[in-house]
Coordinates of C-alpha atoms in Angstrom, one line a residue:
X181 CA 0.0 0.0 0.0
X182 CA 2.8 2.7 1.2
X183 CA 4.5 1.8 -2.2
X184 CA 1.2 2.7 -4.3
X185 CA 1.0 6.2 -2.3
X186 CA 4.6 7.1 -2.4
X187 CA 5.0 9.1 -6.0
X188 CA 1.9 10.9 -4.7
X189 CA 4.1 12.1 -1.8
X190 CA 5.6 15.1 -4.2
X191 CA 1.9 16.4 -4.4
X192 CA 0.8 17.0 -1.4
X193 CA 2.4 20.4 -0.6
X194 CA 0.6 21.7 -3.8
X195 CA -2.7 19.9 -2.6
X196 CA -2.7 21.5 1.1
X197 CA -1.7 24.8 -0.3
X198 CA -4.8 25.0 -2.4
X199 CA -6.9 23.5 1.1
X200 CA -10.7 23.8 0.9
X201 CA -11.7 27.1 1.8
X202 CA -13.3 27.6 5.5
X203 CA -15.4 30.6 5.8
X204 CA -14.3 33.3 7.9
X205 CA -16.0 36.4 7.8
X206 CA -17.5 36.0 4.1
X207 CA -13.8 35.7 3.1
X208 CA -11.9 32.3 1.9
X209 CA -9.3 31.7 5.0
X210 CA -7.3 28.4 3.8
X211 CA -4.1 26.8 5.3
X212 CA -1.2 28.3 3.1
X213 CA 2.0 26.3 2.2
X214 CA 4.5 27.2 -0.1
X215 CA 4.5 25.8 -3.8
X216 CA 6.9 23.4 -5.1
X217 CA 6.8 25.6 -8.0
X218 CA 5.7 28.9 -9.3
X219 CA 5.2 30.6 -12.5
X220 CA 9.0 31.5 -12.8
X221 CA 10.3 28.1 -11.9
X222 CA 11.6 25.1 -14.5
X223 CA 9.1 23.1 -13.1
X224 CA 6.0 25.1 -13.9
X225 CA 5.6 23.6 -17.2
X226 CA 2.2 26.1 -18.0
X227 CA 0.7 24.4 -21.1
X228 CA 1.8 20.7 -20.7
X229 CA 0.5 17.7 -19.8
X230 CA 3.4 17.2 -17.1
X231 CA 4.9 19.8 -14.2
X232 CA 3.6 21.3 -11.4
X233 CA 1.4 23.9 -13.4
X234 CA -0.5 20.8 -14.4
X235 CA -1.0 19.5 -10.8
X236 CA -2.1 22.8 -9.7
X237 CA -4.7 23.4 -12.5
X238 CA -6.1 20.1 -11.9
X239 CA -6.6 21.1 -8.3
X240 CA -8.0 24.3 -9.4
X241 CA -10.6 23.0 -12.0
X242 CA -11.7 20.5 -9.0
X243 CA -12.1 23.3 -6.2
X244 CA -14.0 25.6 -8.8
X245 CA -15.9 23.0 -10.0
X246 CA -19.1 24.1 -8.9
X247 CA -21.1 27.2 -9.6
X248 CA -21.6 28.1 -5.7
X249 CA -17.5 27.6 -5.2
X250 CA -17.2 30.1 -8.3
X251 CA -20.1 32.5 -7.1
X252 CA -17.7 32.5 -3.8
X253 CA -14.8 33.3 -5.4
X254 CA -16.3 36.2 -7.3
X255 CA -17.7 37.8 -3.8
X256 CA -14.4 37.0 -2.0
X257 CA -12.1 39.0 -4.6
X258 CA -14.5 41.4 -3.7
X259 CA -13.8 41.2 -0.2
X260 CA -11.9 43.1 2.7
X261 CA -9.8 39.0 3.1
X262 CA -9.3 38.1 -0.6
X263 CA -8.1 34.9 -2.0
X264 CA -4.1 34.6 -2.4
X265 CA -2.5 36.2 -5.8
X266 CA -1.2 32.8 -6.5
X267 CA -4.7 31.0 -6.4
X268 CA -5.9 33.8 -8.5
X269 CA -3.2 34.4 -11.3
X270 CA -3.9 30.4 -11.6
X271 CA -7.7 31.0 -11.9
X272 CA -7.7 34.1 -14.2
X273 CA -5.2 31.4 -16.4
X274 CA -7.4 29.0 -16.5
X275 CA -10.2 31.3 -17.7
X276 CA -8.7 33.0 -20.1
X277 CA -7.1 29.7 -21.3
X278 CA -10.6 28.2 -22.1
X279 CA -11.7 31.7 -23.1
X280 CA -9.4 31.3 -25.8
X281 CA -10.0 27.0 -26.4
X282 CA -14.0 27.3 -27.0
X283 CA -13.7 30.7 -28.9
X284 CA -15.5 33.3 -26.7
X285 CA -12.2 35.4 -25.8
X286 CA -13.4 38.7 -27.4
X287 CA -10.4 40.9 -25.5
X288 CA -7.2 39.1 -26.2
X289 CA -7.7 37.4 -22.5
X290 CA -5.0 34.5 -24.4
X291 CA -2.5 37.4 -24.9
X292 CA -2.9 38.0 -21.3
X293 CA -2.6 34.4 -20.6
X294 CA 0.5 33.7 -23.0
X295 CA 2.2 37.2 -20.6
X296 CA 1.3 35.0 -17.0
X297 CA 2.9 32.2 -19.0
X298 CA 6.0 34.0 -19.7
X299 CA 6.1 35.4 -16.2
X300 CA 5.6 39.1 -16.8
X301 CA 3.0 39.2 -14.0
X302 CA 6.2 37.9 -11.5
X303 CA 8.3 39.9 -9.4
X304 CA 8.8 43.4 -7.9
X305 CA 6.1 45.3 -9.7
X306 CA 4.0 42.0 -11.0
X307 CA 0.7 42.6 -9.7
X308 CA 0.5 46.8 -10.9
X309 CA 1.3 44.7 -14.4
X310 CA -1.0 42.3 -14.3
X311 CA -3.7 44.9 -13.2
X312 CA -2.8 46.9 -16.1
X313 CA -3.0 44.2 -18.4
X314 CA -6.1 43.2 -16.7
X315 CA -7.3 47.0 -17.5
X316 CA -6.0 47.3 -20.9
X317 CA -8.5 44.4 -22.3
X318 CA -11.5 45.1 -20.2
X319 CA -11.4 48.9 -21.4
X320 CA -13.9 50.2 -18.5
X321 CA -13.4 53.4 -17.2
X322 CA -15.1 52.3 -14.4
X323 CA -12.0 49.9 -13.3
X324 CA -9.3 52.6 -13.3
X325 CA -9.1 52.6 -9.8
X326 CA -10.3 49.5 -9.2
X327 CA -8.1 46.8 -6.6
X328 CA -6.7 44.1 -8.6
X329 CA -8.8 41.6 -6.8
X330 CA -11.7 43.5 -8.2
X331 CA -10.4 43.7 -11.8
X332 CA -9.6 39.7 -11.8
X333 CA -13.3 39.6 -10.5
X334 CA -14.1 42.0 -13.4
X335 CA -12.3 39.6 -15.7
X336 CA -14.0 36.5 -14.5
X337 CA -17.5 38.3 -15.1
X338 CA -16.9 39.2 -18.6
X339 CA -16.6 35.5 -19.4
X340 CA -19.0 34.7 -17.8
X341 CA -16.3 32.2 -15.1
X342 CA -19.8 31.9 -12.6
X343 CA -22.0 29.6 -15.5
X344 CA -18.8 28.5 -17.7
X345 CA -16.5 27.7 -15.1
X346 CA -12.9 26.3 -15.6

């Protein structure tokens, strides 16, 4: 039995850090460990079938696979204790990724992607980029002050993440 778990073993710091979400003042609280990998690491892989991107998506797409767990992480991006950039740079991916695969990405949300991919959103000054970007293709006016937790809820709206999901 201990031999069938152990290649699992490499997984689990990437499946406690995205923990089911425990609600805590209308906000998603969730034990927090570090990844194995990030966006800027040889082990990400975004876009392949193998690497730790691909481990993290799939425990992604399972956690938001339901509408009420997507309608929770629209009002918690919203909220005064908002989800961790990491969970969200991997969600906005994801969305814009199938955005782009069944053909309803009308704002160049896979240009945005193909950026996260090549790690422009990383680093001192990441997030003001990613906003921007974020800005730059939803082209409110409205959203030029706007938090970036609120413009990646923006984001998710305008595809419609709530019905269509991951």
């Amino acid at each position: 039995m201990a031999a069938l778990l152990l290649p699992l073993l490499p997984l689990l710091p990437i499946a406690l850090t995205l923990g089911a979400p425990q609600a805590r003042g209308g906000a998603m609280a969730r034990a927090r460990m570090p990844l194995l990998a990030s966006w800027d690491s040889p082990d990400w892989r975004w876009g392949y079938a193998n690497g730790a991107a691909h481990d993290v998506a799939m425990a992604v797409r399972s956690r938001f696979d339901g509408r009420p767990a997507r309608a929770r992480l629209l009002a918690d991006l919203r909220s005064a204790e908002p989800p961790p950039l990491d969970d969200v740079k991997m969600v906005l991916s994801l969305a814009w990724q199938r955005a782009r695969n069944y053909g309803y990405d009308n704002a160049d949300w896979e240009g945005a992607m193909e950026q996260m991919a090549a790690c422009a959103f990383e680093g001192e000054g990441g997030p003001a980029r990613l906003a921007e970007a974020i800005r730059l293709r939803l082209g409110n006016t409205d959203a030029a002050d706007a938090s970036l937790e609120t413009l990646a809820a923006l984001s998710l709206e305008s595809l419609q993440f709530e019905a269509r999901g991951l």
